[in-house]
mmCIF file of C-alpha atoms in Angstrom:
data_model
loop_
_atom_site.group_PDB
_atom_site.id
_atom_site.type_symbol
_atom_site.label_atom_id
_atom_site.label_comp_id
_atom_site.label_asym_id
_atom_site.label_seq_id
_atom_site.Cartn_x
_atom_site.Cartn_y
_atom_site.Cartn_z
ATOM 1 C CA PHE A 24 93.949 -83.518 27.201
ATOM 2 C CA GLY A 25 96.430 -81.037 28.466
ATOM 3 C CA CYS A 26 95.251 -77.490 29.201
ATOM 4 C CA GLN A 27 94.430 -74.893 26.560
ATOM 5 C CA LEU A 28 95.982 -72.201 28.766
ATOM 6 C CA SER A 29 99.422 -73.708 28.192
ATOM 7 C CA THR A 30 99.272 -72.663 24.515
ATOM 8 C CA THR A 31 99.633 -69.022 25.602
ATOM 9 C CA ASN A 32 101.783 -69.692 28.704
ATOM 10 C CA GLN A 33 98.838 -68.777 30.947
ATOM 11 C CA GLN A 34 98.656 -72.097 32.775
ATOM 12 C CA CYS A 35 98.375 -72.006 36.560
ATOM 13 C CA ARG A 36 101.805 -72.188 38.191
ATOM 14 C CA PHE A 37 100.847 -75.055 40.507
ATOM 15 C CA CYS A 38 99.016 -77.316 38.041
ATOM 16 C CA GLU A 39 100.395 -80.576 36.638
ATOM 17 C CA THR A 40 98.012 -80.530 33.661
ATOM 18 C CA GLY A 41 99.379 -77.126 32.703
ATOM 19 C CA THR A 42 102.879 -78.586 32.328
ATOM 20 C CA LYS A 43 101.703 -80.840 29.495
ATOM 21 C CA SER A 44 101.282 -79.799 25.890
ATOM 22 C CA PHE A 45 97.698 -79.185 24.786
ATOM 23 C CA GLY A 46 96.374 -82.021 22.642
ATOM 24 C CA GLY A 47 92.882 -80.660 22.032
ATOM 25 C CA ASN A 48 89.544 -80.424 23.796
ATOM 26 C CA LEU A 49 87.749 -83.590 24.802
ATOM 27 C CA SER A 50 84.533 -84.365 22.934
ATOM 28 C CA ALA A 51 81.190 -84.623 24.704
ATOM 29 C CA GLU A 52 81.366 -88.403 24.275
ATOM 30 C CA ASP A 53 84.887 -88.522 25.791
ATOM 31 C CA ILE A 54 83.690 -86.638 28.855
ATOM 32 C CA ALA A 55 80.413 -88.518 29.284
ATOM 33 C CA LEU A 56 82.093 -91.916 29.014
ATOM 34 C CA GLN A 57 84.451 -91.046 31.880
ATOM 35 C CA CYS A 58 81.468 -90.112 34.066
ATOM 36 C CA ILE A 59 79.488 -93.197 33.051
ATOM 37 C CA PHE A 60 82.401 -95.586 33.558
ATOM 38 C CA MET A 61 83.081 -94.340 37.090
ATOM 39 C CA ALA A 62 79.417 -94.346 38.098
ATOM 40 C CA GLU A 63 78.922 -97.841 36.685
ATOM 41 C CA TYR A 64 81.958 -99.076 38.609
ATOM 42 C CA ASP A 65 80.787 -97.453 41.846
ATOM 43 C CA SER A 66 77.291 -98.903 41.439
ATOM 44 C CA ASN A 67 78.795 -102.385 41.830
ATOM 45 C CA CYS A 68 81.986 -101.504 43.730
ATOM 46 C CA PRO A 69 83.509 -104.739 45.132
ATOM 47 C CA SER A 70 85.820 -103.037 47.645
ATOM 48 C CA TYR A 71 83.419 -100.534 49.243
ATOM 49 C CA PRO A 72 79.821 -101.797 48.927
ATOM 50 C CA GLN A 73 78.580 -98.757 50.884
ATOM 51 C CA VAL A 74 79.159 -96.481 47.875
ATOM 52 C CA ARG A 75 76.934 -98.495 45.539
ATOM 53 C CA THR A 76 73.779 -96.542 46.365
ATOM 54 C CA ASN A 77 75.384 -93.127 46.949
ATOM 55 C CA LYS A 78 74.196 -90.154 44.969
ATOM 56 C CA ARG A 79 76.682 -89.328 42.210
ATOM 57 C CA GLU A 80 78.488 -86.007 41.943
ATOM 58 C CA PHE A 81 80.447 -85.259 38.776
ATOM 59 C CA ALA A 82 83.139 -82.574 38.727
ATOM 60 C CA PHE A 83 84.590 -81.383 35.424
ATOM 61 C CA MET A 84 88.174 -80.467 36.214
ATOM 62 C CA GLY A 85 91.763 -81.607 35.831
ATOM 63 C CA GLN A 86 91.600 -82.262 32.079
ATOM 64 C CA GLY A 87 92.176 -78.583 31.405
ATOM 65 C CA GLU A 88 89.936 -75.500 31.609
ATOM 66 C CA PRO A 89 86.341 -76.686 30.981
ATOM 67 C CA GLY A 90 85.114 -73.105 30.634
ATOM 68 C CA TYR A 91 86.666 -73.107 27.153
ATOM 69 C CA ASN A 92 84.811 -76.306 26.258
ATOM 70 C CA TYR A 93 81.343 -75.589 27.642
ATOM 71 C CA ALA A 94 79.416 -76.799 24.583
ATOM 72 C CA ALA A 95 80.924 -80.276 24.996
ATOM 73 C CA VAL A 96 80.483 -80.233 28.791
ATOM 74 C CA LYS A 97 76.820 -79.299 28.343
ATOM 75 C CA GLN A 98 76.205 -82.197 25.942
ATOM 76 C CA ALA A 99 78.145 -84.547 28.226
ATOM 77 C CA ILE A 100 75.851 -83.642 31.125
ATOM 78 C CA ILE A 101 72.770 -84.365 29.005
ATOM 79 C CA MET A 102 74.233 -87.722 27.892
ATOM 80 C CA THR A 103 75.262 -88.674 31.426
ATOM 81 C CA ASP A 104 71.823 -87.775 32.789
ATOM 82 C CA TYR A 105 70.219 -90.120 30.257
ATOM 83 C CA VAL A 106 72.523 -93.049 31.004
ATOM 84 C CA MET A 107 72.321 -92.593 34.789
ATOM 85 C CA GLN A 108 68.550 -92.824 34.478
ATOM 86 C CA GLN A 109 68.906 -96.106 32.584
ATOM 87 C CA LEU A 110 71.287 -97.421 35.270
ATOM 88 C CA GLY A 111 68.985 -96.347 38.099
ATOM 89 C CA GLN A 112 71.633 -94.053 39.545
ATOM 90 C CA THR A 113 70.666 -90.874 41.421
ATOM 91 C CA ILE A 114 72.654 -87.705 40.690
ATOM 92 C CA SER A 115 73.402 -85.105 43.358
ATOM 93 C CA ARG A 116 74.854 -82.465 41.029
ATOM 94 C CA TYR A 117 77.398 -81.529 38.378
ATOM 95 C CA VAL A 118 80.213 -79.070 39.128
ATOM 96 C CA ILE A 119 82.116 -77.192 36.422
ATOM 97 C CA SER A 120 85.443 -76.150 37.921
ATOM 98 C CA THR A 121 87.006 -73.028 36.421
ATOM 99 C CA CYS A 122 90.212 -71.122 37.128
ATOM 100 C CA GLY A 123 88.418 -67.888 36.258
ATOM 101 C CA VAL A 124 87.019 -68.153 32.731
ATOM 102 C CA SER A 125 83.737 -66.282 32.930
ATOM 103 C CA GLY A 126 82.505 -66.142 29.327
ATOM 104 C CA PHE A 127 80.597 -69.420 29.558
ATOM 105 C CA ILE A 128 78.690 -68.554 32.745
ATOM 106 C CA PRO A 129 75.903 -66.492 31.040
ATOM 107 C CA SER A 130 75.269 -69.459 28.728
ATOM 108 C CA LEU A 131 75.157 -71.785 31.738
ATOM 109 C CA ILE A 132 72.699 -69.482 33.507
ATOM 110 C CA GLN A 133 70.449 -69.372 30.443
ATOM 111 C CA ASP A 134 70.578 -73.159 30.060
ATOM 112 C CA ILE A 135 69.592 -73.640 33.709
ATOM 113 C CA LYS A 136 66.734 -71.158 33.343
ATOM 114 C CA SER A 137 65.573 -72.965 30.198
ATOM 115 C CA GLY A 138 65.360 -76.276 32.051
ATOM 116 C CA ILE A 139 67.887 -78.051 29.823
ATOM 117 C CA PHE A 140 69.438 -79.906 32.755
ATOM 118 C CA LYS A 141 67.561 -82.498 34.804
ATOM 119 C CA ASN A 142 69.856 -82.159 37.805
ATOM 120 C CA LYS A 143 71.724 -79.397 39.625
ATOM 121 C CA VAL A 144 74.602 -77.801 37.746
ATOM 122 C CA THR A 145 76.893 -75.271 39.406
ATOM 123 C CA ILE A 146 80.499 -74.084 39.228
ATOM 124 C CA HIS A 147 83.546 -74.135 41.463
ATOM 125 C CA LEU A 148 85.941 -71.205 41.306
ATOM 126 C CA SER A 149 89.655 -71.873 41.753
ATOM 127 C CA LEU A 150 90.508 -68.465 43.195
ATOM 128 C CA HIS A 151 93.578 -69.021 45.418
ATOM 129 C CA ASP A 152 94.446 -65.323 45.678
ATOM 130 C CA ILE A 153 93.338 -61.851 44.596
ATOM 131 C CA GLY A 154 94.901 -58.833 42.917
ATOM 132 C CA GLU A 155 98.395 -58.894 41.457
ATOM 133 C CA ALA A 156 99.302 -61.822 43.679
ATOM 134 C CA ARG A 157 96.741 -63.916 41.796
ATOM 135 C CA SER A 158 98.165 -62.910 38.420
ATOM 136 C CA GLU A 159 101.548 -64.235 39.534
ATOM 137 C CA ILE A 160 100.309 -67.776 40.178
ATOM 138 C CA MET A 161 97.376 -67.687 37.728
ATOM 139 C CA PRO A 162 98.340 -65.619 34.654
ATOM 140 C CA ILE A 163 94.815 -66.060 33.266
ATOM 141 C CA ASN A 164 93.855 -63.315 35.720
ATOM 142 C CA GLU A 165 95.392 -60.748 33.355
ATOM 143 C CA ASN A 166 92.658 -61.405 30.770
ATOM 144 C CA ASN A 167 89.917 -62.778 33.040
ATOM 145 C CA ASP A 168 89.852 -60.597 36.127
ATOM 146 C CA TYR A 169 88.596 -62.450 39.206
ATOM 147 C CA LYS A 170 86.280 -59.549 40.141
ATOM 148 C CA GLU A 171 84.281 -60.051 36.943
ATOM 149 C CA THR A 172 84.111 -63.800 37.537
ATOM 150 C CA ILE A 173 82.847 -63.207 41.080
ATOM 151 C CA GLU A 174 80.048 -61.008 39.721
ATOM 152 C CA TYR A 175 79.046 -63.752 37.264
ATOM 153 C CA CYS A 176 79.081 -66.221 40.167
ATOM 154 C CA LYS A 177 76.669 -63.978 42.059
ATOM 155 C CA ALA A 178 74.360 -63.956 39.027
ATOM 156 C CA LEU A 179 74.490 -67.769 38.931
ATOM 157 C CA TYR A 180 73.700 -67.977 42.645
ATOM 158 C CA ARG A 181 70.598 -65.835 42.155
ATOM 159 C CA VAL A 182 69.317 -68.537 39.797
ATOM 160 C CA THR A 183 70.411 -71.731 41.589
ATOM 161 C CA ARG A 184 70.367 -70.496 45.218
ATOM 162 C CA GLU A 185 73.242 -72.932 45.763
ATOM 163 C CA LYS A 186 76.443 -71.677 47.365
ATOM 164 C CA ILE A 187 79.417 -71.667 45.022
ATOM 165 C CA GLY A 188 82.622 -73.317 46.164
ATOM 166 C CA VAL A 189 85.824 -71.278 46.117
ATOM 167 C CA GLY A 190 89.176 -73.050 46.220
ATOM 168 C CA ILE A 191 92.040 -71.470 48.159
ATOM 169 C CA LEU A 192 95.345 -73.347 48.222
ATOM 170 C CA MET A 193 97.165 -73.397 51.555
ATOM 171 C CA PHE A 194 100.591 -72.485 50.207
ATOM 172 C CA ASP A 195 103.435 -72.802 52.706
ATOM 173 C CA LYS A 196 106.790 -71.648 51.324
ATOM 174 C CA TYR A 197 105.678 -72.797 47.863
ATOM 175 C CA THR A 198 108.087 -72.147 44.995
ATOM 176 C CA GLY A 199 107.582 -72.522 41.256
ATOM 177 C CA LYS A 200 108.106 -70.858 37.895
ATOM 178 C CA GLY A 201 108.399 -67.132 38.616
ATOM 179 C CA ILE A 202 107.475 -67.709 42.277
ATOM 180 C CA LYS A 203 110.242 -67.293 44.843
ATOM 181 C CA SER A 204 108.206 -68.225 47.915
ATOM 182 C CA ARG A 205 104.501 -68.056 48.692
ATOM 183 C CA THR A 206 102.655 -68.697 51.964
ATOM 184 C CA LEU A 207 98.963 -68.299 52.719
ATOM 185 C CA THR A 208 99.215 -66.376 55.977
ATOM 186 C CA PRO A 209 96.197 -65.763 58.204
ATOM 187 C CA GLU A 210 96.386 -62.074 57.282
ATOM 188 C CA ARG A 211 96.376 -62.852 53.554
ATOM 189 C CA LEU A 212 93.441 -65.229 53.923
ATOM 190 C CA GLU A 213 91.449 -62.438 55.585
ATOM 191 C CA GLU A 214 92.212 -60.164 52.623
ATOM 192 C CA ILE A 215 91.073 -62.825 50.129
ATOM 193 C CA LEU A 216 87.865 -63.501 52.067
ATOM 194 C CA SER A 217 87.059 -59.776 52.100
ATOM 195 C CA ALA A 218 86.386 -60.080 48.345
ATOM 196 C CA LEU A 219 83.683 -62.715 48.905
ATOM 197 C CA ASP A 220 80.166 -62.798 50.349
ATOM 198 C CA ASN A 221 79.618 -65.544 52.921
ATOM 199 C CA ASP A 222 75.977 -65.929 51.939
ATOM 200 C CA ILE A 223 76.927 -66.786 48.327
ATOM 201 C CA PHE A 224 80.278 -68.567 48.556
ATOM 202 C CA ARG A 225 81.620 -71.465 50.592
ATOM 203 C CA ILE A 226 85.340 -71.995 51.111
ATOM 204 C CA ASP A 227 87.432 -75.043 50.245
ATOM 205 C CA LEU A 228 90.883 -74.778 51.837
ATOM 206 C CA CYS A 229 93.024 -77.097 49.742
ATOM 207 C CA THR A 230 96.326 -78.819 50.347
ATOM 208 C CA VAL A 231 98.993 -78.312 47.689
ATOM 209 C CA ASN A 232 99.517 -81.419 45.562
ATOM 210 C CA LYS A 233 103.004 -82.527 44.613
ATOM 211 C CA THR A 234 103.508 -81.608 40.948
ATOM 212 C CA SER A 235 106.372 -80.908 38.579
ATOM 213 C CA ALA A 236 105.071 -77.303 38.290
ATOM 214 C CA GLY A 237 106.430 -76.294 41.693
ATOM 215 C CA GLN A 238 107.237 -77.430 45.188
ATOM 216 C CA GLN A 239 105.784 -77.070 48.676
ATOM 217 C CA ASN A 240 109.036 -77.121 50.618
ATOM 218 C CA HIS A 241 107.609 -78.757 53.714
ATOM 219 C CA GLN A 242 104.356 -80.331 54.812
ATOM 220 C CA LEU A 243 101.691 -77.959 56.123
ATOM 221 C CA SER A 244 101.009 -78.603 59.815
ATOM 222 C CA ASN A 245 97.541 -79.398 61.139
ATOM 223 C CA GLU A 246 97.929 -76.442 63.493
ATOM 224 C CA SER A 247 98.471 -74.030 60.606
ATOM 225 C CA ALA A 248 95.596 -75.498 58.588
ATOM 226 C CA ASN A 249 93.218 -75.310 61.543
ATOM 227 C CA LYS A 250 94.169 -71.680 62.148
ATOM 228 C CA LEU A 251 93.194 -70.845 58.554
ATOM 229 C CA PHE A 252 89.986 -72.843 58.926
ATOM 230 C CA ASP A 253 89.032 -70.920 62.070
ATOM 231 C CA ILE A 254 89.523 -67.578 60.320
ATOM 232 C CA ALA A 255 87.071 -68.504 57.547
ATOM 233 C CA ALA A 256 84.580 -69.937 60.035
ATOM 234 C CA ARG A 257 84.709 -66.803 62.222
ATOM 235 C CA LYS A 258 83.917 -64.729 59.150
ATOM 236 C CA GLY A 259 80.695 -66.708 58.726
ATOM 237 C CA PHE A 260 81.751 -68.914 55.809
ATOM 238 C CA GLU A 261 80.795 -72.525 55.363
ATOM 239 C CA VAL A 262 84.305 -73.982 55.152
ATOM 240 C CA LYS A 263 86.068 -77.302 54.849
#
């Protein structure tokens, strides 16, 4: 609860969780119970009956950087798998979302190779920018260079053969701590995409949430968003 990165002032400059003080890592049981509760609710959802039989996808994100808590995440996946089987729920996959921590990925790869997980497990990389521009909004880049993380992602893909999602925020005159104004221009998106392989990565263009960490000074237009989408699609990326 809270993000470990905030203890060293390395929290992402657009993240609400990063504005909170770090209270400690969640236990495996804490994490698994959240997954189980939501899946159990969905399996008998009164408002939207159509979701009752959907395959379940669990994403570990938002509670802080899960890459620093992989041992607990791993055990939570094993626990959740067991309970989902008892509930008769089908799992699509688990996604560990990281802002660039790469040290846990070799352990994840080895665990997948060893057959520890019953269902698909992959990662999602919150990239958002490259080079010095990334360090400005994501100070973790100073100690965990995105290029190294991308190479680890490629190694994971060679094992899972499942494309890895990459998040890119559609900043539009965004301001925050140490950030005067930031916009994801079409030209900048092309530069970011040049660092990625379209046969390994898929692109998630994300809207900027309202948080106390910063401010998107006006709403992004559909026209601007579609222009960014078209750039990624023309470069051969699976994009949404």
